[in-house]
mmCIF file of C-alpha atoms in Angstrom:
data_model
loop_
_atom_site.group_PDB
_atom_site.id
_atom_site.type_symbol
_atom_site.label_atom_id
_atom_site.label_comp_id
_atom_site.label_asym_id
_atom_site.label_seq_id
_atom_site.Cartn_x
_atom_site.Cartn_y
_atom_site.Cartn_z
ATOM 1 C CA MET B 1 -17.008 -17.349 32.253
ATOM 2 C CA SER B 2 -19.780 -16.281 30.556
ATOM 3 C CA GLU B 3 -17.302 -11.985 30.598
ATOM 4 C CA PHE B 4 -14.285 -14.612 30.198
ATOM 5 C CA LYS B 5 -15.455 -15.659 27.124
ATOM 6 C CA ARG B 6 -16.948 -12.398 26.217
ATOM 7 C CA ASP B 7 -13.077 -10.421 27.294
ATOM 8 C CA LEU B 8 -11.611 -13.793 24.106
ATOM 9 C CA SER B 9 -14.792 -13.050 22.053
ATOM 10 C CA LEU B 10 -13.933 -9.620 21.924
ATOM 11 C CA SER B 11 -9.489 -9.661 22.164
ATOM 12 C CA SER B 12 -10.118 -12.287 19.137
ATOM 13 C CA LEU B 13 -11.892 -9.860 16.920
ATOM 14 C CA ALA B 14 -9.862 -6.580 17.959
ATOM 15 C CA SER B 15 -7.018 -9.385 16.599
ATOM 16 C CA PHE B 16 -8.534 -9.877 13.160
ATOM 17 C CA PHE B 17 -9.008 -6.281 12.685
ATOM 18 C CA ASN B 18 -5.727 -5.570 13.508
ATOM 19 C CA TYR B 19 -4.117 -7.601 10.442
ATOM 20 C CA LEU B 20 -7.171 -6.704 8.099
ATOM 21 C CA GLY B 21 -6.428 -3.568 8.801
ATOM 22 C CA GLN B 22 -2.677 -3.992 7.588
ATOM 23 C CA LEU B 23 -3.707 -6.044 4.438
ATOM 24 C CA ARG B 24 -5.272 -1.903 3.628
ATOM 25 C CA ILE B 25 -7.873 -3.100 2.072
ATOM 26 C CA TYR B 26 -8.467 0.474 0.304
ATOM 27 C CA SER B 27 -4.637 0.121 -1.059
ATOM 28 C CA LEU B 28 -5.933 -2.561 -2.687
ATOM 29 C CA ILE B 29 -9.560 -2.087 -3.816
ATOM 30 C CA ASP B 30 -7.296 2.115 -5.697
ATOM 31 C CA LEU B 31 -5.143 -2.064 -7.008
ATOM 32 C CA VAL B 32 -8.016 -3.920 -8.940
ATOM 33 C CA PHE B 33 -9.382 -0.199 -10.431
ATOM 34 C CA LEU B 34 -5.794 0.832 -11.999
ATOM 35 C CA LEU B 35 -5.591 -3.385 -12.608
ATOM 36 C CA ILE B 36 -8.507 -3.418 -14.750
ATOM 37 C CA ALA B 37 -7.760 -0.484 -16.202
ATOM 38 C CA LEU B 38 -4.818 -2.144 -17.812
ATOM 39 C CA LYS B 39 -6.592 -5.759 -18.987
ATOM 40 C CA VAL B 40 -4.612 -7.683 -17.839
ATOM 41 C CA SER B 41 -5.746 -11.262 -17.551
ATOM 42 C CA LEU B 42 -6.545 -13.334 -14.739
ATOM 43 C CA TYR B 43 -3.427 -14.935 -13.994
ATOM 44 C CA VAL B 44 -1.453 -12.434 -14.248
ATOM 45 C CA PHE B 45 -3.998 -9.924 -11.803
ATOM 46 C CA ILE B 46 -3.307 -12.813 -9.324
ATOM 47 C CA GLY B 47 0.968 -12.405 -9.941
ATOM 48 C CA ILE B 48 0.759 -8.607 -9.002
ATOM 49 C CA LEU B 49 -1.560 -8.828 -5.811
ATOM 50 C CA PHE B 50 1.058 -11.806 -4.481
ATOM 51 C CA LEU B 51 3.248 -9.841 -4.881
ATOM 52 C CA HIS B 52 1.618 -6.443 -3.519
ATOM 53 C CA ILE B 53 -0.011 -7.947 -0.462
ATOM 54 C CA GLY B 54 4.469 -9.809 -0.391
ATOM 55 C CA PHE B 55 5.371 -6.194 -0.056
ATOM 56 C CA ILE B 56 3.060 -5.048 2.404
ATOM 57 C CA LEU B 57 4.076 -8.398 5.002
ATOM 58 C CA TYR B 58 7.314 -7.177 3.583
ATOM 59 C CA LEU B 59 7.308 -3.701 5.024
ATOM 60 C CA GLU B 60 5.179 -4.738 8.713
ATOM 61 C CA HIS B 61 8.318 -7.441 9.474
ATOM 62 C CA GLN B 62 11.055 -4.614 8.299
ATOM 63 C CA HIS B 63 9.527 -1.664 10.749
ATOM 64 C CA ASN B 64 7.930 -3.786 13.284
ATOM 65 C CA HIS B 65 5.326 -1.364 14.651
ATOM 66 C CA THR B 66 4.527 -2.285 18.536
ATOM 67 C CA TYR B 67 0.400 -0.933 18.493
ATOM 68 C CA ARG B 68 0.484 -4.508 15.049
ATOM 69 C CA LEU B 69 0.416 -7.631 15.417
ATOM 70 C CA ARG B 70 2.852 -9.972 13.551
ATOM 71 C CA PHE B 71 2.340 -11.914 10.393
ATOM 72 C CA PRO B 72 3.974 -15.078 10.265
ATOM 73 C CA SER B 73 7.375 -13.919 8.777
ATOM 74 C CA PHE B 74 7.473 -17.228 6.153
ATOM 75 C CA LEU B 75 4.218 -15.731 4.828
ATOM 76 C CA TRP B 76 5.260 -12.584 2.588
ATOM 77 C CA ILE B 77 8.100 -15.276 1.208
ATOM 78 C CA VAL B 78 5.873 -17.437 -0.608
ATOM 79 C CA LEU B 79 3.282 -14.728 -1.349
ATOM 80 C CA ILE B 80 6.712 -11.997 -3.233
ATOM 81 C CA ILE B 81 8.409 -15.649 -4.943
ATOM 82 C CA THR B 82 4.853 -16.746 -6.571
ATOM 83 C CA GLY B 83 4.152 -13.978 -7.308
ATOM 84 C CA ILE B 84 8.044 -13.552 -9.554
ATOM 85 C CA LEU B 85 7.053 -17.152 -10.391
ATOM 86 C CA ILE B 86 3.528 -16.065 -11.785
ATOM 87 C CA ILE B 87 4.641 -12.356 -14.182
ATOM 88 C CA TRP B 88 8.804 -13.807 -14.662
ATOM 89 C CA LYS B 89 9.334 -10.519 -16.306
ATOM 90 C CA MET B 90 12.223 -8.086 -15.794
ATOM 91 C CA GLU B 91 9.960 -5.376 -14.492
ATOM 92 C CA VAL B 92 9.637 -7.193 -11.264
ATOM 93 C CA LEU B 93 13.481 -7.467 -10.590
ATOM 94 C CA GLY B 94 12.696 -3.708 -10.665
ATOM 95 C CA PHE B 95 9.933 -3.339 -7.926
ATOM 96 C CA LEU B 96 11.464 -5.655 -5.641
ATOM 97 C CA ILE B 97 14.632 -2.573 -5.716
ATOM 98 C CA ALA B 98 11.742 0.283 -5.128
ATOM 99 C CA SER B 99 9.676 -2.254 -2.311
ATOM 100 C CA TYR B 100 13.328 -2.653 -0.349
ATOM 101 C CA LEU B 101 14.355 0.999 -0.563
ATOM 102 C CA TYR B 102 11.149 1.833 0.912
ATOM 103 C CA THR B 103 10.810 -0.561 3.808
ATOM 104 C CA LYS B 104 14.344 2.017 4.218
ATOM 105 C CA LYS B 105 11.398 4.678 6.068
ATOM 106 C CA LYS B 106 13.334 5.139 8.911
ATOM 107 C CA ASP B 107 16.482 5.403 7.640
ATOM 108 C CA SER B 108 16.883 8.815 7.348
ATOM 109 C CA SER B 109 18.717 9.229 4.270
ATOM 110 C CA PHE B 110 16.228 7.528 2.367
ATOM 111 C CA ALA B 111 13.024 9.167 4.167
ATOM 112 C CA PRO B 112 12.581 11.736 2.180
ATOM 113 C CA PHE B 113 12.754 9.716 -1.075
ATOM 114 C CA SER B 114 9.698 6.967 -0.332
ATOM 115 C CA PRO B 115 6.925 8.680 -2.372
ATOM 116 C CA PHE B 116 9.791 8.886 -5.082
ATOM 117 C CA PHE B 117 10.487 4.591 -4.163
ATOM 118 C CA ARG B 118 6.301 4.028 -4.007
ATOM 119 C CA GLY B 119 5.565 5.586 -7.193
ATOM 120 C CA ALA B 120 8.200 3.195 -8.589
ATOM 121 C CA GLN B 121 7.375 -0.019 -7.541
ATOM 122 C CA LEU B 122 3.679 1.060 -9.752
ATOM 123 C CA PHE B 123 6.011 2.458 -12.674
ATOM 124 C CA PHE B 124 7.544 -1.788 -13.156
ATOM 125 C CA LEU B 125 4.843 -2.938 -12.514
ATOM 126 C CA VAL B 126 3.198 -1.351 -15.000
ATOM 127 C CA ALA B 127 5.201 -1.184 -18.216
ATOM 128 C CA GLY B 128 5.418 -4.778 -17.635
ATOM 129 C CA VAL B 129 2.345 -4.990 -19.334
ATOM 130 C CA ILE B 130 1.866 -2.376 -21.299
ATOM 131 C CA GLY B 131 5.193 -0.860 -22.510
ATOM 132 C CA TYR B 132 6.973 2.254 -20.365
ATOM 133 C CA LEU B 133 5.995 5.210 -23.040
ATOM 134 C CA HIS B 134 2.497 4.215 -22.215
ATOM 135 C CA ILE B 135 0.770 7.255 -20.357
ATOM 136 C CA LEU B 136 -0.676 5.239 -17.756
ATOM 137 C CA THR B 137 2.423 3.471 -16.859
ATOM 138 C CA TRP B 138 3.344 7.511 -15.798
ATOM 139 C CA LEU B 139 0.532 9.009 -14.270
ATOM 140 C CA ALA B 140 0.934 4.784 -12.212
ATOM 141 C CA PHE B 141 4.014 6.673 -10.976
ATOM 142 C CA GLY B 142 3.458 10.177 -10.894
ATOM 143 C CA ALA B 143 0.108 10.035 -9.516
ATOM 144 C CA THR B 144 1.529 6.932 -6.502
ATOM 145 C CA LEU B 145 4.359 9.285 -5.848
ATOM 146 C CA THR B 146 2.396 11.718 -5.093
ATOM 147 C CA ARG B 147 -0.243 10.188 -3.278
ATOM 148 C CA ASN B 148 2.490 8.618 -0.699
ATOM 149 C CA ALA B 149 3.841 12.161 -0.369
ATOM 150 C CA ALA B 150 -0.281 13.166 1.007
ATOM 151 C CA GLY B 151 0.646 9.925 3.498
ATOM 152 C CA ASP B 152 3.701 11.653 5.386
ATOM 153 C CA LEU B 153 1.756 14.801 5.534
ATOM 154 C CA ARG B 154 -1.314 13.056 7.137
ATOM 155 C CA ASP B 155 2.038 10.853 9.940
ATOM 156 C CA VAL B 156 3.817 14.022 10.457
ATOM 157 C CA GLU B 157 3.900 14.175 14.492
ATOM 158 C CA LYS B 158 4.294 10.105 14.480
ATOM 159 C CA ASP B 159 6.884 10.132 11.889
ATOM 160 C CA ARG B 160 8.825 12.865 13.991
ATOM 161 C CA LYS B 161 8.317 10.728 17.754
ATOM 162 C CA GLU B 162 9.618 8.052 15.205
ATOM 163 C CA HIS B 163 12.381 9.923 14.755
ATOM 164 C CA LEU B 164 11.724 9.364 11.119
ATOM 165 C CA ARG B 165 13.040 12.704 8.173
ATOM 166 C CA THR B 166 10.479 12.237 5.526
ATOM 167 C CA PHE B 167 10.146 15.321 3.375
ATOM 168 C CA PRO B 168 6.510 17.125 6.490
ATOM 169 C CA VAL B 169 9.380 16.823 9.221
ATOM 170 C CA ILE B 170 12.658 18.401 7.515
ATOM 171 C CA LEU B 171 10.771 21.925 6.356
ATOM 172 C CA GLY B 172 8.752 21.375 9.784
ATOM 173 C CA ILE B 173 5.436 20.543 9.243
ATOM 174 C CA LYS B 174 4.199 20.172 13.329
ATOM 175 C CA ARG B 175 1.122 18.638 12.506
ATOM 176 C CA ASN B 176 -0.977 15.669 10.127
ATOM 177 C CA LEU B 177 -2.730 16.838 6.997
ATOM 178 C CA SER B 178 -6.386 13.749 8.560
ATOM 179 C CA HIS B 179 -7.576 13.634 5.386
ATOM 180 C CA VAL B 180 -5.643 14.293 2.274
ATOM 181 C CA HIS B 181 -4.104 10.389 1.982
ATOM 182 C CA LEU B 182 -7.309 8.993 1.549
ATOM 183 C CA ILE B 183 -8.265 12.322 -0.798
ATOM 184 C CA GLY B 184 -6.022 11.479 -2.770
ATOM 185 C CA LEU B 185 -6.632 8.090 -2.633
ATOM 186 C CA LEU B 186 -9.930 8.848 -3.670
ATOM 187 C CA LEU B 187 -8.510 10.726 -6.715
ATOM 188 C CA THR B 188 -6.040 8.476 -8.028
ATOM 189 C CA THR B 189 -9.076 5.564 -8.075
ATOM 190 C CA ILE B 190 -11.308 8.181 -9.991
ATOM 191 C CA LEU B 191 -8.340 8.625 -11.738
ATOM 192 C CA TRP B 192 -8.088 4.434 -12.547
ATOM 193 C CA TRP B 193 -11.849 3.692 -13.333
ATOM 194 C CA SER B 194 -11.359 6.846 -16.177
ATOM 195 C CA PHE B 195 -9.778 4.311 -18.093
ATOM 196 C CA THR B 196 -11.836 1.763 -18.354
ATOM 197 C CA ASP B 197 -15.635 1.195 -19.694
ATOM 198 C CA ILE B 198 -16.831 -0.066 -15.763
ATOM 199 C CA SER B 199 -20.166 1.435 -14.643
ATOM 200 C CA LEU B 200 -20.161 4.592 -12.017
ATOM 201 C CA LEU B 201 -21.636 2.020 -9.967
ATOM 202 C CA TYR B 202 -19.485 0.065 -8.899
ATOM 203 C CA LEU B 203 -16.573 3.783 -8.798
ATOM 204 C CA ILE B 204 -19.142 4.234 -5.902
ATOM 205 C CA ILE B 205 -19.002 0.945 -4.892
ATOM 206 C CA GLY B 206 -15.303 0.466 -4.489
ATOM 207 C CA LEU B 207 -15.126 4.695 -2.773
ATOM 208 C CA LEU B 208 -17.134 3.491 0.113
ATOM 209 C CA LEU B 209 -15.120 1.073 0.262
ATOM 210 C CA GLU B 210 -11.775 2.412 0.752
ATOM 211 C CA VAL B 211 -13.732 5.366 2.905
ATOM 212 C CA LEU B 212 -14.371 2.372 5.069
ATOM 213 C CA THR B 213 -11.877 0.520 5.371
ATOM 214 C CA TYR B 214 -9.193 2.861 5.520
ATOM 215 C CA HIS B 215 -9.066 4.094 9.891
ATOM 216 C CA LEU B 216 -8.904 -0.614 9.755
ATOM 217 C CA THR B 217 -5.737 -0.387 9.734
ATOM 218 C CA PRO B 218 -3.258 0.536 12.788
ATOM 219 C CA ARG B 219 -1.497 3.813 12.757
#
């Protein structure tokens, strides 16, 4: 009986970390630094987090990887609708369209452009806060696009097996560049931090948490 309880406990712990990893805590930390740089109100801060997490859960729902446990299908709907009601700006529509197009990554017609759609998500969210002409709006677009392209370099072997036609696959790259996306993530967090007035200590804590949570996501 004790062995059964131990196995059950280990199984529950594994499930917890599977779900936690799918939320991509490292990405949330990066987004938090960006929102601090934007000096958003707590109300907008929560709304954008709801939209982001709702997108992540919808992405998992659409891709349905066998090595990731399923979240309740209604959860992403609740989060997205709540985020829309909180923000309630035209730019949210741009975010939603870009999010939907990104989830079409398994379609060979959309896969090469997935980094662009990921960058567009942040572009519209930031533009909805500070406008289209601010430097951070365009940095959010360019830096996120570049970082997501680095993610395709990280996953090239898996993407080839899953028949995803990302740019690295199209270019014939054979092996993963394992740490390039993590490096990109740390660099974008440092970039957002440079627009804030928070202390270096908080940046170091944030970067450490990103590194520690990065490999929790089942891949």
